[in-house]
Tab-separated table of C-alpha atoms in Angstrom:
chain	number	residue	atom	x	y	z
E	1	LEU	CA	8.505	17.010	10.770
E	2	HIS	CA	12.151	15.997	10.806
E	3	LYS	CA	14.598	14.166	13.030
E	4	GLN	CA	18.164	12.901	12.772
E	5	ILE	CA	18.410	9.240	13.706
E	6	ALA	CA	20.803	6.290	13.533
E	7	LEU	CA	19.592	2.986	12.094
E	8	VAL	CA	21.438	-0.277	12.711
E	9	ASN	CA	20.603	-3.410	10.727
E	10	ARG	CA	21.071	-7.014	11.784
E	11	ALA	CA	24.531	-7.052	10.200
E	12	GLY	CA	25.543	-4.240	12.548
E	13	THR	CA	25.843	-1.571	9.854
E	14	ARG	CA	25.126	1.905	11.219
E	15	VAL	CA	23.208	4.232	8.901
E	16	GLU	CA	23.140	7.893	9.979
E	17	THR	CA	20.040	9.463	8.475
E	18	ARG	CA	17.902	12.551	8.464
E	19	MET	CA	14.232	11.585	8.351
E	20	GLN	CA	11.585	14.067	7.197
E	21	ARG	CA	7.814	13.914	6.715
E	22	ASP	CA	5.822	16.523	4.790
E	23	PHE	CA	2.015	16.484	4.999
E	24	ARG	CA	-0.632	18.356	3.030
E	25	LEU	CA	-4.375	18.102	2.513
E	26	ILE	CA	-5.733	17.579	-1.022
E	27	PRO	CA	-8.767	19.785	-1.860
E	28	GLN	CA	-10.415	17.441	-4.403
E	29	PRO	CA	-10.809	13.652	-4.310
E	30	PRO	CA	-8.828	11.779	-6.991
E	31	PHE	CA	-9.848	9.102	-9.506
E	32	GLY	CA	-13.138	10.749	-10.472
E	33	LEU	CA	-14.744	10.310	-7.043
E	34	GLN	CA	-16.380	13.723	-7.372
E	35	ARG	CA	-18.670	12.258	-10.053
E	36	TYR	CA	-20.369	10.126	-7.379
E	37	HIS	CA	-22.696	11.048	-4.534
E	38	LEU	CA	-20.474	11.309	-1.450
E	39	GLU	CA	-21.386	12.112	2.124
E	40	GLY	CA	-17.811	13.251	2.629
E	41	PHE	CA	-14.166	12.603	1.866
E	42	LEU	CA	-10.667	13.203	3.246
E	43	SER	CA	-7.576	13.154	1.038
E	44	TYR	CA	-3.982	13.860	2.038
E	45	GLN	CA	-0.449	13.393	0.759
E	46	THR	CA	2.608	12.434	2.792
E	47	THR	CA	6.219	12.614	1.614
E	48	ASP	CA	8.618	10.521	3.704
E	49	THR	CA	12.311	11.061	3.030
E	50	PHE	CA	15.467	9.467	4.427
E	51	THR	CA	18.798	11.129	3.609
E	52	VAL	CA	21.888	9.073	4.446
E	53	LEU	CA	24.591	11.220	6.071
E	54	ASN	CA	27.485	8.728	6.265
E	55	ARG	CA	29.132	6.522	3.647
E	56	VAL	CA	27.277	3.199	3.491
E	57	PRO	CA	27.852	0.684	0.648
E	58	VAL	CA	24.704	-1.006	-0.654
E	59	ASP	CA	26.135	-4.459	0.033
E	60	ALA	CA	26.197	-3.539	3.754
E	61	ALA	CA	22.737	-1.963	4.139
E	62	LEU	CA	19.615	-1.064	2.197
E	63	LEU	CA	16.944	1.469	3.123
E	64	ALA	CA	13.395	2.052	1.878
E	65	SER	CA	10.731	4.487	3.024
E	66	TRP	CA	7.632	2.446	3.859
E	67	THR	CA	4.297	3.538	5.306
E	68	LEU	CA	1.017	1.850	6.102
E	69	GLU	CA	-2.552	2.500	7.155
E	70	GLN	CA	-4.008	-0.083	9.566
E	71	PHE	CA	-7.722	-0.888	9.892
E	72	GLU	CA	-10.019	-3.211	11.802
E	73	GLY	CA	-10.795	-6.291	9.737
E	74	THR	CA	-14.385	-7.568	9.494
E	75	ASP	CA	-16.514	-9.667	7.139
E	76	GLN	CA	-17.381	-6.388	5.383
E	77	THR	CA	-13.811	-5.276	4.550
E	78	ILE	CA	-12.369	-6.255	1.168
E	79	SER	CA	-9.012	-4.947	-0.073
E	80	PHE	CA	-8.202	-4.506	-3.740
E	81	CYS	CA	-5.635	-3.337	-6.278
E	82	ALA	CA	-6.162	-1.615	-9.632
E	83	VAL	CA	-3.611	-3.111	-12.036
E	84	VAL	CA	-3.541	-4.529	-15.555
E	85	HIS	CA	-2.697	-8.228	-15.928
E	86	PRO	CA	-3.442	-8.837	-12.230
E	87	GLU	CA	-2.582	-12.550	-12.441
E	88	GLN	CA	1.077	-11.612	-13.042
E	89	ALA	CA	1.205	-8.626	-10.650
E	90	ILE	CA	1.146	-10.327	-7.237
E	91	ASN	CA	4.135	-11.485	-5.184
E	92	PHE	CA	3.022	-14.430	-3.007
E	93	ASP	CA	6.405	-15.049	-1.331
E	94	PHE	CA	5.630	-13.597	2.120
E	95	TYR	CA	3.461	-16.304	3.735
E	96	GLU	CA	1.308	-19.168	2.467
E	97	HIS	CA	-0.747	-18.560	-0.663
E	98	PRO	CA	-4.086	-16.899	0.260
E	99	GLY	CA	-5.964	-19.163	-2.168
E	100	GLU	CA	-9.646	-18.264	-2.586
E	101	ARG	CA	-9.142	-14.990	-0.737
E	102	ILE	CA	-7.803	-13.592	-4.023
E	103	ALA	CA	-10.363	-12.931	-6.792
E	104	TYR	CA	-9.298	-11.522	-10.154
E	105	ALA	CA	-11.170	-8.819	-12.059
E	106	PRO	CA	-10.633	-7.408	-15.569
E	107	GLN	CA	-8.592	-4.452	-14.259
E	108	GLY	CA	-7.340	-5.659	-10.878
E	109	PHE	CA	-8.036	-8.048	-8.028
E	110	THR	CA	-9.626	-8.204	-4.582
E	111	TYR	CA	-8.214	-9.727	-1.386
E	112	LYS	CA	-10.518	-10.775	1.450
E	113	THR	CA	-8.969	-8.985	4.435
E	114	ASP	CA	-11.228	-10.010	7.319
E	115	ALA	CA	-8.457	-10.473	9.934
E	116	ARG	CA	-9.230	-14.185	10.182
E	117	ARG	CA	-6.078	-15.696	8.669
E	118	LYS	CA	-2.565	-14.241	8.655
E	119	GLY	CA	-1.162	-13.502	5.226
E	120	GLN	CA	0.529	-10.892	3.085
E	121	ILE	CA	0.938	-10.181	-0.603
E	122	GLY	CA	3.100	-7.750	-2.523
E	123	ILE	CA	2.377	-5.998	-5.803
E	124	ARG	CA	5.376	-5.920	-8.090
E	125	GLN	CA	6.661	-2.460	-8.968
E	126	ALA	CA	7.092	-3.550	-12.578
E	127	ALA	CA	3.330	-4.256	-12.817
E	128	GLY	CA	2.531	-0.517	-12.719
E	129	ALA	CA	-0.410	-0.714	-10.295
E	130	ARG	CA	-2.521	2.458	-10.120
E	131	PHE	CA	-3.414	2.139	-6.430
E	132	ILE	CA	-4.512	-0.200	-3.653
E	133	GLY	CA	-7.439	0.222	-1.281
E	134	PHE	CA	-10.334	-1.374	0.538
E	135	TYR	CA	-14.084	-0.982	0.843
E	136	ASP	CA	-16.241	-1.498	3.919
E	137	LEU	CA	-19.853	-2.224	2.985
E	138	SER	CA	-21.144	-1.654	6.527
E	139	ARG	CA	-20.019	1.992	6.358
E	140	ARG	CA	-20.218	2.569	2.566
E	141	LEU	CA	-16.550	3.514	2.893
E	142	VAL	CA	-13.760	3.310	0.317
E	143	CYS	CA	-10.096	3.962	1.094
E	144	LEU	CA	-7.501	4.414	-1.665
E	145	ARG	CA	-3.715	4.557	-1.354
E	146	GLU	CA	-1.606	5.650	-4.333
E	147	ASN	CA	2.179	5.451	-4.502
E	148	CYS	CA	3.108	8.740	-6.232
E	149	SER	CA	6.877	8.392	-5.834
E	150	VAL	CA	9.211	9.361	-8.651
E	151	THR	CA	10.102	6.236	-10.616
E	152	GLY	CA	13.602	4.815	-10.377
E	153	GLY	CA	15.856	3.569	-7.630
E	154	LEU	CA	16.381	0.094	-6.253
E	155	TYR	CA	13.336	-1.852	-5.072
E	156	PHE	CA	14.100	-4.838	-2.847
E	157	ASN	CA	12.488	-7.400	-0.539
E	158	ILE	CA	11.169	-5.519	2.519
E	159	ALA	CA	9.672	-8.574	4.274
E	160	ASP	CA	10.661	-9.239	7.885
E	161	ASN	CA	10.768	-13.006	7.378
E	162	ASP	CA	13.620	-15.180	6.099
E	163	GLN	CA	14.858	-14.317	2.608
E	164	PRO	CA	16.791	-17.352	1.352
E	165	GLN	CA	17.108	-15.790	-2.123
E	166	GLY	CA	18.380	-12.462	-0.794
E	167	PRO	CA	17.062	-8.892	-0.939
E	168	ALA	CA	16.706	-8.990	-4.725
E	169	SER	CA	14.075	-11.743	-4.485
E	170	ALA	CA	11.220	-9.185	-4.532
E	171	ALA	CA	10.694	-5.671	-5.855
E	172	ASP	CA	7.285	-4.454	-4.643
E	173	ASN	CA	5.915	-0.911	-4.334
E	174	TYR	CA	2.652	-1.969	-2.620
E	175	SER	CA	1.750	-4.609	-0.062
E	176	ILE	CA	-1.435	-5.778	1.688
E	177	PHE	CA	-1.285	-7.561	5.041
E	178	ASN	CA	-4.093	-9.537	6.679
E	179	SER	CA	-3.735	-10.539	10.342
E	180	ASP	CA	-5.140	-13.392	12.360
E	181	ALA	CA	-7.955	-12.953	14.894
E	182	ASP	CA	-5.572	-12.077	17.738
E	183	MET	CA	-4.535	-8.841	16.021
E	184	GLY	CA	-7.843	-8.245	14.248
E	185	ALA	CA	-6.519	-5.858	11.607
E	186	PHE	CA	-5.284	-5.485	8.055
E	187	GLU	CA	-2.862	-3.029	6.458
E	188	LEU	CA	-2.462	-1.159	3.184
E	189	GLU	CA	1.217	-0.433	2.573
E	190	THR	CA	3.174	1.747	0.137
E	191	ILE	CA	6.884	1.114	-0.408
E	192	GLY	CA	9.632	3.345	-1.762
E	193	SER	CA	12.947	2.474	-3.367
E	194	ALA	CA	16.515	2.859	-2.191
E	195	GLN	CA	18.370	5.718	-3.855
E	196	VAL	CA	21.818	4.542	-4.893
E	197	GLU	CA	24.769	6.424	-6.371
E	198	GLN	CA	27.362	4.041	-7.767
E	199	LYS	CA	27.818	1.642	-4.821
E	200	TRP	CA	26.700	4.038	-2.072
E	201	LEU	CA	23.349	4.214	-0.325
E	202	LYS	CA	22.009	7.775	-0.550
E	203	GLY	CA	18.525	7.468	0.978
E	204	SER	CA	14.897	6.884	0.033
E	205	GLU	CA	11.755	8.886	-0.680
E	206	LEU	CA	8.109	7.788	-0.674
E	207	ILE	CA	5.137	9.938	-1.724
E	208	SER	CA	1.759	8.486	-0.731
E	209	LEU	CA	-1.721	9.829	-1.477
E	210	THR	CA	-4.438	8.487	0.840
E	211	THR	CA	-8.168	9.100	0.336
E	212	PHE	CA	-11.239	8.136	2.358
E	213	ALA	CA	-14.674	8.519	0.755
E	214	ILE	CA	-18.105	7.728	2.219
E	215	PHE	CA	-20.731	7.070	-0.459
E	216	GLU	CA	-24.360	8.065	-0.008
E	217	ASN	CA	-25.500	4.658	-1.272
E	218	LEU	CA	-24.094	1.243	-2.154
E	219	ARG	CA	-25.126	1.642	-5.789
E	220	ASP	CA	-22.596	4.437	-6.295
E	221	LEU	CA	-19.951	2.460	-4.424
E	222	GLN	CA	-20.605	-0.446	-6.800
E	223	GLY	CA	-20.369	1.910	-9.782
E	224	PHE	CA	-17.026	3.277	-8.639
E	225	MET	CA	-15.582	-0.197	-8.115
E	226	ASN	CA	-16.812	-1.305	-11.528
E	227	GLU	CA	-15.147	1.756	-13.065
E	228	MET	CA	-11.837	1.068	-11.304
E	229	LEU	CA	-11.579	-2.746	-11.490
E	230	GLY	CA	-14.225	-3.900	-13.946
E	231	ASN	CA	-17.222	-6.053	-13.081
E	232	VAL	CA	-16.756	-6.614	-9.330
E	233	PRO	CA	-19.881	-7.785	-7.412
E	234	ILE	CA	-19.486	-6.200	-3.965
E	235	ALA	CA	-22.778	-7.396	-2.474
E	236	ALA	CA	-25.576	-9.803	-3.228
E	237	SER	CA	-28.026	-6.895	-3.296
E	238	VAL	CA	-27.139	-3.267	-3.977
E	239	GLU	CA	-29.816	-0.794	-2.909
């Protein structure tokens, strides 16, 4: 899919771009999921590319490919991130600190995304996170989102709130959003970088791999989460 479009930022800078999305199905589930008993899975990769067609200096406009998957939030939906040194990986600058909603594990962290309290976190690109995702105990469902983009480029603050410290105040390649009850949803987001040549904005590319897997039983779901994050108790009783 492709389309030529014009983007205008709040400063009035016009960015002429060609946007393209490539989509393909993945025949095997990633991250060793095939070792577990699954009722089914779906895995696909999207490549989202913006090519800037006019001359735009980076001090006038920035551009980043950015995609999300949105889901209904319930008491059974917990988001997570697989990353080493998780205590240093999270950017809390979007909204108020989520407090007890964040729980750290040996190889990552979880975020209670029940759509009860609005909040958002970023995961710093420099932290080298493997992926983000969520599990839904009521459906024995796990969703994984991996940012497979080529490293490099300029990562910047993509938040839509005030940025008193400027666009260089954050450099995230993942984000997780939790809504309030009015919206009733949460989001798993992957973020690309701006491609820059000298002082000119050239575009952006984001490659995302998304996987849904339904486990036959909660015991295997627990085993997978333990393998990915470490010792993570997902339920009081796993049958």
